[in-house]
Structures are given as C-alpha cells and as structure tokens.
XYZ file of C-alpha atoms in Angstrom:
251
model
C -7.923 -22.075 -93.656
C -4.858 -24.088 -92.781
C -4.924 -27.876 -92.679
C -3.764 -28.805 -89.167
C -1.914 -32.058 -88.549
C -1.414 -32.779 -84.844
C 0.918 -35.455 -83.537
C 0.103 -37.029 -80.173
C 1.281 -39.945 -78.072
C 3.371 -40.846 -75.074
C 7.049 -39.992 -74.836
C 9.635 -42.150 -76.522
C 7.498 -43.259 -79.450
C 9.333 -41.118 -82.005
C 6.441 -38.779 -82.715
C 8.710 -35.728 -83.034
C 10.773 -37.520 -85.668
C 7.596 -38.426 -87.553
C 6.354 -34.848 -87.221
C 9.556 -33.734 -88.922
C 9.000 -36.240 -91.718
C 5.485 -34.848 -92.118
C 6.963 -31.374 -92.639
C 9.406 -32.802 -95.171
C 6.617 -34.622 -97.036
C 4.513 -31.465 -97.320
C 7.441 -29.402 -98.601
C 8.405 -32.038 -101.170
C 4.816 -32.160 -102.431
C 4.584 -28.396 -102.873
C 2.284 -27.796 -99.898
C 4.310 -24.939 -98.499
C 5.044 -22.852 -96.606
C 4.431 -25.100 -93.606
C 4.106 -23.788 -90.067
C 5.791 -26.202 -87.653
C 4.581 -25.759 -84.081
C 6.474 -27.189 -81.127
C 3.811 -27.290 -78.400
C 6.039 -29.342 -76.124
C 7.621 -27.400 -73.264
C 10.582 -29.748 -73.571
C 11.215 -28.478 -77.067
C 13.285 -30.507 -79.520
C 11.309 -30.210 -82.754
C 13.927 -27.732 -83.940
C 16.649 -30.375 -83.658
C 14.681 -32.720 -85.905
C 14.167 -29.859 -88.386
C 17.753 -28.613 -88.227
C 17.093 -25.029 -87.111
C 18.136 -22.972 -84.090
C 15.559 -21.388 -81.786
C 16.588 -18.132 -80.143
C 13.316 -17.253 -78.394
C 10.272 -19.269 -77.367
C 6.727 -18.109 -76.665
C 7.246 -18.759 -72.960
C 10.388 -16.617 -72.893
C 8.693 -13.826 -74.839
C 5.833 -13.725 -72.366
C 8.248 -13.585 -69.427
C 10.040 -10.612 -70.973
C 6.766 -8.729 -71.358
C 5.720 -9.585 -67.786
C 8.997 -8.223 -66.435
C 8.458 -4.912 -68.168
C 10.924 -5.303 -70.999
C 9.655 -3.713 -74.180
C 8.952 -0.578 -76.143
C 7.131 2.493 -74.876
C 5.422 3.075 -78.227
C 3.418 -0.157 -78.003
C 0.501 -1.359 -75.936
C 1.020 -4.577 -74.010
C -0.986 -6.572 -76.573
C 1.010 -5.069 -79.432
C 4.229 -5.870 -77.623
C 3.201 -9.489 -77.037
C 2.338 -9.876 -80.714
C 5.648 -8.268 -81.700
C 7.546 -10.673 -79.440
C 5.614 -13.675 -80.739
C 6.528 -12.749 -84.306
C 10.160 -12.615 -83.190
C 9.799 -16.225 -82.041
C 9.239 -17.416 -85.612
C 12.243 -19.209 -87.069
C 12.258 -19.028 -90.860
C 13.711 -21.802 -92.998
C 13.376 -23.179 -96.502
C 9.778 -24.235 -97.031
C 8.743 -23.920 -93.392
C 8.730 -21.703 -90.325
C 8.898 -22.924 -86.723
C 7.465 -21.542 -83.492
C 8.118 -23.092 -80.065
C 6.083 -22.831 -76.870
C 9.102 -23.310 -74.612
C 9.295 -23.461 -70.841
C 6.492 -22.275 -68.548
C 6.567 -19.100 -66.508
C 6.244 -20.935 -63.216
C 6.684 -24.399 -61.781
C 4.210 -26.695 -63.462
C 2.239 -23.880 -65.099
C 2.063 -23.954 -68.873
C -1.342 -22.350 -69.320
C -0.412 -18.802 -70.343
C 2.195 -19.783 -72.921
C -0.171 -22.503 -74.081
C -2.960 -19.968 -74.546
C -0.657 -17.619 -76.455
C 0.556 -20.249 -78.891
C -3.051 -21.333 -79.520
C -4.152 -17.755 -80.149
C -1.281 -16.888 -82.448
C -1.659 -20.129 -84.349
C -5.056 -18.764 -85.374
C -3.424 -15.503 -86.445
C -0.461 -17.092 -88.202
C -2.513 -19.808 -89.903
C -3.706 -17.308 -92.493
C -0.221 -17.412 -94.000
C 0.261 -21.193 -94.093
C -1.727 -23.817 -96.009
C -0.495 -26.542 -93.623
C 0.417 -26.646 -89.943
C 2.216 -29.550 -88.266
C 1.941 -29.463 -84.472
C 4.160 -31.634 -82.313
C 2.516 -31.965 -78.923
C 4.000 -32.925 -75.599
C 3.927 -36.525 -74.417
C 0.725 -37.892 -72.987
C -2.601 -36.080 -72.858
C -1.927 -32.689 -71.237
C -2.152 -30.741 -74.491
C -5.586 -32.254 -75.094
C -6.904 -31.630 -71.580
C -5.925 -27.949 -71.906
C -7.567 -27.809 -75.337
C -4.440 -26.624 -77.122
C -5.401 -28.769 -80.089
C -9.021 -27.722 -80.614
C -9.682 -27.910 -84.341
C -7.645 -30.671 -85.911
C -7.974 -31.862 -89.483
C -5.744 -34.891 -88.949
C -4.873 -36.275 -85.509
C -2.060 -38.816 -85.685
C -1.520 -40.839 -82.532
C 1.903 -42.463 -82.494
C 2.707 -45.623 -80.544
C 5.399 -48.256 -80.378
C 4.259 -51.872 -80.984
C 4.055 -52.773 -77.291
C 0.748 -53.543 -75.632
C 1.286 -50.795 -73.060
C 2.158 -48.356 -75.807
C -1.037 -49.161 -77.665
C -3.029 -48.818 -74.439
C -1.532 -45.356 -73.888
C -2.455 -44.398 -77.452
C -5.996 -45.526 -76.772
C -6.217 -43.239 -73.730
C -5.072 -40.279 -75.827
C -7.783 -41.041 -78.363
C -10.450 -41.384 -75.677
C -9.481 -38.053 -74.119
C -9.701 -36.403 -77.538
C -13.203 -37.788 -77.993
C -14.331 -36.649 -74.543
C -13.255 -33.023 -75.013
C -14.577 -30.320 -77.301
C -12.013 -31.029 -79.965
C -13.132 -31.025 -83.578
C -11.176 -33.789 -85.296
C -11.741 -34.326 -88.985
C -9.799 -37.585 -89.108
C -7.846 -39.572 -86.541
C -5.475 -42.449 -87.162
C -2.866 -44.549 -85.402
C 0.744 -44.999 -86.527
C 2.835 -47.821 -85.096
C 6.451 -46.706 -85.098
C 9.710 -48.630 -84.595
C 8.260 -51.912 -85.757
C 10.655 -54.860 -85.868
C 8.853 -58.205 -86.182
C 5.304 -57.210 -86.888
C 2.617 -56.042 -84.461
C 2.331 -58.465 -81.505
C -1.009 -60.333 -81.466
C -2.075 -58.808 -78.130
C -1.349 -55.303 -79.392
C -3.247 -56.008 -82.615
C -6.258 -57.213 -80.631
C -6.160 -54.010 -78.600
C -6.009 -51.890 -81.764
C -8.924 -53.783 -83.325
C -11.038 -53.353 -80.189
C -11.222 -49.558 -80.151
C -11.945 -48.678 -83.736
C -9.175 -46.191 -84.534
C -7.914 -46.822 -88.066
C -4.328 -47.983 -88.372
C -2.799 -45.577 -90.882
C 0.321 -47.675 -91.236
C 3.520 -48.835 -89.627
C 7.053 -47.469 -89.669
C 9.899 -49.973 -89.326
C 12.752 -49.537 -86.891
C 15.210 -47.381 -88.812
C 18.897 -47.598 -87.839
C 19.545 -44.370 -89.741
C 17.375 -42.443 -87.275
C 19.564 -43.573 -84.374
C 22.669 -42.827 -86.431
C 21.518 -39.303 -87.247
C 20.564 -38.676 -83.616
C 23.975 -39.858 -82.474
C 25.712 -37.516 -84.908
C 23.444 -34.595 -84.078
C 22.131 -34.496 -87.635
C 18.507 -33.421 -88.216
C 16.404 -36.414 -89.175
C 14.490 -34.318 -91.702
C 17.637 -34.849 -93.828
C 17.341 -38.647 -93.898
C 18.115 -40.060 -97.362
C 15.050 -40.760 -99.509
C 15.714 -44.502 -99.458
C 15.568 -44.759 -95.658
C 12.835 -47.065 -94.398
C 11.295 -44.272 -92.288
C 10.961 -41.955 -95.267
C 9.479 -44.658 -97.476
C 6.956 -45.739 -94.860
C 5.833 -42.215 -93.952
C 5.536 -41.223 -97.610
C 3.185 -44.151 -98.174
C 1.124 -43.184 -95.118
C 0.859 -39.537 -96.130
C 0.077 -40.425 -99.737
C -3.102 -41.960 -98.350
C -3.889 -39.423 -95.632
C -2.832 -36.086 -97.130
C -3.363 -36.423 -100.866
C -6.868 -37.798 -100.327
C -7.798 -35.147 -97.707
C-alpha cells in the first residue's frame, strides 16, 4: 500500500510549498514514483511543482454529466477514462487535481471521485503527497481518511497555532486513521513566540520542526519559478530535509 502524507492547515501558511518540497525529498531519496494530489479546489500545487494541468477531476465530471463521451463505454468506464486523462506525468511524480466544483459551494462529488481514484491509483505509487485546502473542510468531508503522516502547517503566530490545533482536534474527532501526526512551524524569523510555544505544549501534538523564512521562496514566486526547483542550499530545503529525515526514513 502507498504511504500517504497529507498536508493540512489554514491558508497562507505555505503548506503547498512544503508539500512540493516533500515531493522533491521523496524523489531525491529514491521513493518514486510519487503521486501528488491537489485536493484544493483553488488548485496551485502544479505551480509549485512546475507542471501544467489541462484537466481537473471536477472538469472531467462535468463533461460526463453533460453527455460528452464515447458510446462504447459505460458511464463508470467513461469517468475512469476521464480521471486517467487528468493525470499529469512528470519526472519522478504524477499529479492529479480536484479542481473547481460542479455547483456553487458544492465540492462533494469531485471530492468523492478523487478519494475513490486515489485508492485505485495508489497501487502504482509507493508514496502519495496530498495538499489539502485551507482549514478543515477536507477533514469534515473525510477526504483524508487513512493517513500515514498528517502534517499540520502553521506560521509562528498564536492565532496560527490555534488554527492548527483546531485542525488536529477535528482530525481526532472524525473517523480518520492517522498513523502519525506532527506540527511544522513555517516562516520562522525570530524563534517561536512564548505564547505560541505554550499553546503548542498544551495540546500534545509533536513539533516536527521549524522552517525559517526563506527569501528565495518569495523570489521564486515573484518570478513564476516552481519552488520545487529551489537550490539545495536554500534554508527551506535544508530544514525540510532534516524534518523528513526524521519522519520518513524512520517510518
């Protein structure tokens, strides 16, 4: 079975960037091919990974609903065919994106499809890295049901840490099998503020490590360069490699 790494946390914490660095780490350590899953309807995982997405799961479902397809296939066969077309192949990894919903505020059908086909596709990938949407919606809909490693990403602020705590508590309250959960503090400048550290200590989630504020990430974003291509001496790469040396190699 695949080893599933799920990234969670509120928006703006840099979790998609860290998800990309997780994909890079796995490839560099020979744990490939990796299936990268963008479970955020506001998809931008592909930009971090430097690939172009032509079709999302949501778009594929809409095409089937509107009657577009082949007469020699059943509806289920057509959906599976379209889902396979959504896979973007790259060196060492493939990417699949959930994309936009079929109706205002409704993500359930596309969400269900990406969960189902993750089970199907996982047979071909030793590792899956799933970048989830901000907040807790993916957990409340049970998209992320069987997780080997749940990484909750926060900035150093007290409110950020509180939001991370709520994500963790929702995960515990639902029928989600989590092998290991850990917190990552991203964009650290002058250490973790005392109040934030007290909050972290109070709820028992292990702190996997911290990632310093990295000016190269902002530079790459500004230039439209995928952050998976950060140089190996960047502070983000060094910090995430140390974190994954502990979490992945020992798993």
